[in-house]
């Protein structure tokens, strides 16, 4: 079974621009979660989508948004980029049924904001 | 306030010996705990998990112990191998409350010396 894929792997943007990152979950997984990893803050939860609906949201400003498509693929968007948005953005998928589910991570997208 | 804490940023162990990585949490609503391993420039890889109804779970060389009264869990790796050298993250979730997002500790860098 193919793993979680994320595109692109690397991105360089300048302040004020906007960016869209893409995530394809493991086949059969309906939940996609996004995390931001920075050296200072570690891994922090951004949001979770399940069946095209945002189910949970972390403590990030409204510049961070996402969506999920009917095939469970997900995108996240960051508008008006700031230098502090430079980070590794990780996507994770899980089955997310009624039992405990592990989340499986993609390789991440490394975003650099100049 | 950090809900999941890994107080040792690094750990060095000799090959063949036991590695013990520790994690403390503060939220008594957490009912599912996971350990992930991460290499540089890759996403976290799921290692092992434990639900709050158990106090031990074993998978090959990896064993996770949960002490709910102390709000403490640990990961034991026996025997340690050089390929185990990576950053290990402890994560927790409140699946019972449908809060499926993972709360991560800041990680412990394990170095296994030949």
mmCIF file of C-alpha atoms in Angstrom:
data_model
loop_
_atom_site.group_PDB
_atom_site.id
_atom_site.type_symbol
_atom_site.label_atom_id
_atom_site.label_comp_id
_atom_site.label_asym_id
_atom_site.label_seq_id
_atom_site.Cartn_x
_atom_site.Cartn_y
_atom_site.Cartn_z
ATOM 1 C CA UNK A 1 0.000 0.000 0.000
ATOM 2 C CA UNK A 2 1.454 3.379 -0.923
ATOM 3 C CA UNK A 3 2.184 5.744 1.940
ATOM 4 C CA UNK A 4 1.162 9.334 2.476
ATOM 5 C CA UNK A 5 2.523 11.599 -0.233
ATOM 6 C CA UNK A 6 3.062 15.332 -0.027
ATOM 7 C CA UNK A 7 3.863 17.806 -2.759
ATOM 8 C CA UNK A 8 5.936 19.768 -3.223
ATOM 9 C CA UNK A 9 8.764 18.595 -0.981
ATOM 10 C CA UNK A 10 10.444 21.988 -0.884
ATOM 11 C CA UNK A 11 9.178 25.523 -1.391
ATOM 12 C CA UNK A 12 10.756 28.945 -1.178
ATOM 13 C CA UNK A 13 8.459 31.949 -0.957
ATOM 14 C CA UNK A 14 8.759 35.588 0.044
ATOM 15 C CA UNK A 15 6.879 37.446 2.737
ATOM 16 C CA UNK A 16 3.332 38.402 1.774
ATOM 17 C CA UNK A 17 2.903 35.622 -0.759
ATOM 18 C CA UNK A 18 0.523 32.728 -0.341
ATOM 19 C CA UNK A 19 1.222 29.009 -0.672
ATOM 20 C CA UNK A 20 -0.762 25.810 -1.210
ATOM 21 C CA UNK A 21 0.496 22.423 -0.072
ATOM 22 C CA UNK A 22 -0.989 19.103 -1.112
ATOM 23 C CA UNK A 23 -1.397 15.763 0.648
ATOM 24 C CA UNK A 24 -2.608 12.402 -0.638
ATOM 25 C CA UNK A 25 -3.512 10.006 2.189
ATOM 26 C CA UNK A 26 -3.095 6.260 2.310
ATOM 27 C CA UNK A 27 -5.809 4.548 0.290
ATOM 28 C CA UNK A 28 -8.860 3.953 2.474
ATOM 29 C CA UNK A 29 -7.904 6.585 5.050
ATOM 30 C CA UNK A 30 -10.584 9.230 5.433
ATOM 31 C CA UNK A 31 -8.915 11.478 7.970
ATOM 32 C CA UNK A 32 -6.127 13.896 7.116
ATOM 33 C CA UNK A 33 -4.391 16.002 9.746
ATOM 34 C CA UNK A 34 -1.822 18.740 9.253
ATOM 35 C CA UNK A 35 1.032 19.611 11.604
ATOM 36 C CA UNK A 36 3.706 22.275 11.657
ATOM 37 C CA UNK A 37 7.179 21.412 12.905
ATOM 38 C CA UNK A 38 9.621 24.130 13.944
ATOM 39 C CA UNK A 39 12.795 23.843 16.023
ATOM 40 C CA UNK A 40 11.394 25.966 18.824
ATOM 41 C CA UNK A 41 7.807 24.707 19.071
ATOM 42 C CA UNK A 42 8.137 21.104 17.955
ATOM 43 C CA UNK A 43 5.208 19.428 16.215
ATOM 44 C CA UNK A 44 1.979 21.412 16.496
ATOM 45 C CA UNK A 45 -1.454 20.444 15.269
ATOM 46 C CA UNK A 46 -2.997 22.695 12.620
ATOM 47 C CA UNK A 47 -6.284 21.005 11.669
ATOM 48 C CA UNK A 48 -7.960 17.723 10.840
ATOM 49 C CA UNK A 49 -10.313 16.944 7.987
ATOM 50 C CA UNK A 50 -12.642 13.980 7.809
ATOM 51 C CA UNK A 51 -15.073 13.343 4.976
ATOM 52 C CA UNK A 52 -14.470 16.839 3.571
ATOM 53 C CA UNK A 53 -15.302 18.531 6.895
ATOM 54 C CA UNK A 54 -12.935 20.214 9.288
ATOM 55 C CA UNK A 55 -13.238 18.219 12.481
ATOM 56 C CA UNK A 56 -10.605 19.812 14.727
ATOM 57 C CA UNK A 57 -8.563 22.959 14.632
ATOM 58 C CA UNK A 58 -5.407 23.921 16.451
ATOM 59 C CA UNK A 59 -4.366 27.298 17.731
ATOM 60 C CA UNK A 60 -3.192 28.950 14.516
ATOM 61 C CA UNK A 61 -4.290 32.230 12.905
ATOM 62 C CA UNK A 62 -6.894 32.344 10.168
ATOM 63 C CA UNK A 63 -4.142 32.728 7.549
ATOM 64 C CA UNK A 64 -3.837 28.955 7.791
ATOM 65 C CA UNK A 65 -6.686 27.126 6.114
ATOM 66 C CA UNK A 66 -7.343 23.802 4.510
ATOM 67 C CA UNK A 67 -9.810 21.676 2.664
ATOM 68 C CA UNK A 68 -10.428 18.066 1.784
ATOM 69 C CA UNK A 69 -11.759 16.660 -1.440
ATOM 70 C CA UNK A 70 -14.134 13.761 -2.012
ATOM 71 C CA UNK A 71 -11.199 11.437 -2.726
ATOM 72 C CA UNK A 72 -9.766 12.345 0.734
ATOM 73 C CA UNK A 73 -6.871 14.317 -0.745
ATOM 74 C CA UNK A 74 -6.253 17.487 1.202
ATOM 75 C CA UNK A 75 -4.688 20.874 0.650
ATOM 76 C CA UNK A 76 -3.582 23.483 3.109
ATOM 77 C CA UNK A 77 -3.146 27.124 2.280
ATOM 78 C CA UNK A 78 -1.168 29.817 4.050
ATOM 79 C CA UNK A 79 -1.870 33.391 3.009
ATOM 80 C CA UNK A 80 0.204 36.511 3.618
ATOM 81 C CA UNK A 81 3.294 34.537 4.517
ATOM 82 C CA UNK A 82 5.469 35.654 7.429
ATOM 83 C CA UNK A 83 9.075 34.744 8.170
ATOM 84 C CA UNK A 84 7.876 32.696 11.148
ATOM 85 C CA UNK A 85 5.896 30.410 8.845
ATOM 86 C CA UNK A 86 9.148 28.791 7.740
ATOM 87 C CA UNK A 87 8.741 25.211 8.909
ATOM 88 C CA UNK A 88 8.283 21.596 7.931
ATOM 89 C CA UNK A 89 4.598 20.981 7.234
ATOM 90 C CA UNK A 90 3.537 17.413 7.822
ATOM 91 C CA UNK A 91 0.399 15.664 6.746
ATOM 92 C CA UNK A 92 -0.857 12.509 8.463
ATOM 93 C CA UNK A 93 -3.666 10.161 7.549
ATOM 94 C CA UNK A 94 -5.644 7.641 9.541
ATOM 95 C CA UNK A 95 -8.706 5.465 9.212
ATOM 96 C CA UNK A 96 -10.358 7.420 12.062
ATOM 97 C CA UNK A 97 -13.140 5.012 12.807
ATOM 98 C CA UNK A 98 -14.560 4.506 16.284
ATOM 99 C CA UNK A 99 -11.451 2.775 17.598
ATOM 100 C CA UNK A 100 -8.030 4.147 18.347
ATOM 101 C CA UNK A 101 -6.212 4.913 15.128
ATOM 102 C CA UNK A 102 -2.569 5.517 14.485
ATOM 103 C CA UNK A 103 -1.698 8.431 12.272
ATOM 104 C CA UNK A 104 0.745 7.824 9.440
ATOM 105 C CA UNK A 105 2.867 10.716 8.298
ATOM 106 C CA UNK A 106 4.099 11.837 4.919
ATOM 107 C CA UNK A 107 7.641 13.108 4.313
ATOM 108 C CA UNK A 108 6.607 16.735 4.740
ATOM 109 C CA UNK A 109 6.945 19.935 2.758
ATOM 110 C CA UNK A 110 9.823 22.187 3.799
ATOM 111 C CA UNK A 111 8.650 25.805 3.428
ATOM 112 C CA UNK A 112 11.177 28.617 3.565
ATOM 113 C CA UNK A 113 9.898 32.187 3.713
ATOM 114 C CA UNK A 114 12.417 34.883 2.769
ATOM 115 C CA UNK B 1 1.463 25.015 28.739
ATOM 116 C CA UNK B 2 3.043 21.801 27.515
ATOM 117 C CA UNK B 3 0.681 18.881 27.963
ATOM 118 C CA UNK B 4 3.247 16.290 26.840
ATOM 119 C CA UNK B 5 6.823 16.597 28.067
ATOM 120 C CA UNK B 6 9.978 14.776 27.154
ATOM 121 C CA UNK B 7 12.472 16.131 29.636
ATOM 122 C CA UNK B 8 15.587 14.565 28.138
ATOM 123 C CA UNK B 9 16.536 16.241 24.864
ATOM 124 C CA UNK B 10 19.162 13.591 24.180
ATOM 125 C CA UNK B 11 20.232 10.102 25.210
ATOM 126 C CA UNK B 12 23.353 8.134 24.324
ATOM 127 C CA UNK B 13 23.427 4.335 24.652
ATOM 128 C CA UNK B 14 25.872 1.601 23.733
ATOM 129 C CA UNK B 15 24.841 -0.903 21.068
ATOM 130 C CA UNK B 16 23.214 -3.985 22.596
ATOM 131 C CA UNK B 17 22.146 -2.211 25.769
ATOM 132 C CA UNK B 18 18.680 -1.004 26.720
ATOM 133 C CA UNK B 19 17.422 2.453 25.713
ATOM 134 C CA UNK B 20 14.744 3.973 27.929
ATOM 135 C CA UNK B 21 12.945 7.079 26.708
ATOM 136 C CA UNK B 22 10.575 8.841 29.065
ATOM 137 C CA UNK B 23 7.491 10.978 28.634
ATOM 138 C CA UNK B 24 5.181 12.762 31.080
ATOM 139 C CA UNK B 25 1.738 14.184 30.440
ATOM 140 C CA UNK B 26 -0.598 16.449 32.339
ATOM 141 C CA UNK B 27 -4.013 15.953 30.739
ATOM 142 C CA UNK B 28 -5.923 13.123 32.431
ATOM 143 C CA UNK B 29 -8.312 12.985 29.449
ATOM 144 C CA UNK B 30 -5.623 11.485 27.227
ATOM 145 C CA UNK B 31 -6.549 7.905 26.483
ATOM 146 C CA UNK B 32 -4.170 6.912 23.704
ATOM 147 C CA UNK B 33 -0.420 7.258 23.542
ATOM 148 C CA UNK B 34 1.977 6.742 20.667
ATOM 149 C CA UNK B 35 5.693 6.767 19.987
ATOM 150 C CA UNK B 36 7.115 7.960 16.691
ATOM 151 C CA UNK B 37 10.644 7.852 15.359
ATOM 152 C CA UNK B 38 11.939 10.559 13.065
ATOM 153 C CA UNK B 39 14.994 10.789 10.852
ATOM 154 C CA UNK B 40 16.107 14.159 9.462
ATOM 155 C CA UNK B 41 14.212 15.296 6.349
ATOM 156 C CA UNK B 42 11.597 12.562 6.796
ATOM 157 C CA UNK B 43 8.169 12.437 8.382
ATOM 158 C CA UNK B 44 7.679 10.672 11.733
ATOM 159 C CA UNK B 45 7.330 6.910 11.526
ATOM 160 C CA UNK B 46 4.829 5.206 13.821
ATOM 161 C CA UNK B 47 6.507 2.773 16.228
ATOM 162 C CA UNK B 48 4.124 1.582 18.893
ATOM 163 C CA UNK B 49 1.027 2.693 20.766
ATOM 164 C CA UNK B 50 -0.873 1.967 23.959
ATOM 165 C CA UNK B 51 -4.389 2.718 25.111
ATOM 166 C CA UNK B 52 -5.116 3.865 28.634
ATOM 167 C CA UNK B 53 -6.775 0.555 29.519
ATOM 168 C CA UNK B 54 -3.413 -1.188 29.316
ATOM 169 C CA UNK B 55 -0.161 -0.711 31.168
ATOM 170 C CA UNK B 56 2.172 -2.441 28.736
ATOM 171 C CA UNK B 57 2.402 -3.127 25.031
ATOM 172 C CA UNK B 58 5.190 -4.987 23.322
ATOM 173 C CA UNK B 59 6.249 -5.230 19.681
ATOM 174 C CA UNK B 60 9.528 -6.960 18.986
ATOM 175 C CA UNK B 61 12.360 -4.944 20.490
ATOM 176 C CA UNK B 62 10.010 -2.121 21.509
ATOM 177 C CA UNK B 63 7.940 -2.048 24.694
ATOM 178 C CA UNK B 64 5.861 0.851 25.954
ATOM 179 C CA UNK B 65 4.887 1.100 29.609
ATOM 180 C CA UNK B 66 2.086 3.335 30.896
ATOM 181 C CA UNK B 67 1.737 4.463 34.508
ATOM 182 C CA UNK B 68 -1.551 6.356 34.642
ATOM 183 C CA UNK B 69 -1.323 7.334 38.294
ATOM 184 C CA UNK B 70 2.024 9.003 37.627
ATOM 185 C CA UNK B 71 0.933 10.249 34.174
ATOM 186 C CA UNK B 72 4.125 8.758 32.800
ATOM 187 C CA UNK B 73 5.018 6.509 29.922
ATOM 188 C CA UNK B 74 8.287 5.075 28.724
ATOM 189 C CA UNK B 75 9.623 3.363 25.639
ATOM 190 C CA UNK B 76 12.138 0.560 26.081
ATOM 191 C CA UNK B 77 14.287 -0.580 23.167
ATOM 192 C CA UNK B 78 16.115 -3.850 23.741
ATOM 193 C CA UNK B 79 18.675 -4.473 22.385
ATOM 194 C CA UNK B 80 19.536 -1.047 20.978
ATOM 195 C CA UNK B 81 21.019 -0.943 17.484
ATOM 196 C CA UNK B 82 22.880 1.848 15.651
ATOM 197 C CA UNK B 83 19.945 2.094 13.205
ATOM 198 C CA UNK B 84 17.755 3.148 16.125
ATOM 199 C CA UNK B 85 19.592 6.476 16.250
ATOM 200 C CA UNK B 86 16.910 9.074 15.558
ATOM 201 C CA UNK B 87 14.637 11.549 17.321
ATOM 202 C CA UNK B 88 11.815 9.871 19.250
ATOM 203 C CA UNK B 89 8.546 11.679 19.841
ATOM 204 C CA UNK B 90 5.940 10.787 22.394
ATOM 205 C CA UNK B 91 2.362 11.756 21.447
ATOM 206 C CA UNK B 92 -0.996 11.633 23.183
ATOM 207 C CA UNK B 93 -4.609 11.977 22.165
ATOM 208 C CA UNK B 94 -8.099 12.112 23.610
ATOM 209 C CA UNK B 95 -9.892 9.804 21.201
ATOM 210 C CA UNK B 96 -12.633 9.112 23.688
ATOM 211 C CA UNK B 97 -13.581 12.743 23.423
ATOM 212 C CA UNK B 98 -13.146 12.662 19.643
ATOM 213 C CA UNK B 99 -10.150 14.944 19.898
ATOM 214 C CA UNK B 100 -8.194 12.955 17.396
ATOM 215 C CA UNK B 101 -5.328 15.375 17.047
ATOM 216 C CA UNK B 102 -2.020 14.296 18.494
ATOM 217 C CA UNK B 103 -0.214 16.367 21.095
ATOM 218 C CA UNK B 104 3.512 15.832 20.752
ATOM 219 C CA UNK B 105 6.415 16.147 23.119
ATOM 220 C CA UNK B 106 9.485 17.968 21.828
ATOM 221 C CA UNK B 107 11.415 14.778 21.236
ATOM 222 C CA UNK B 108 14.467 12.949 22.542
ATOM 223 C CA UNK B 109 17.447 12.414 20.274
ATOM 224 C CA UNK B 110 18.735 8.875 20.732
ATOM 225 C CA UNK B 111 22.302 8.023 19.705
ATOM 226 C CA UNK B 112 23.262 4.362 19.741
ATOM 227 C CA UNK B 113 27.031 3.925 19.581
ATOM 228 C CA UNK B 114 28.595 0.817 18.036
#
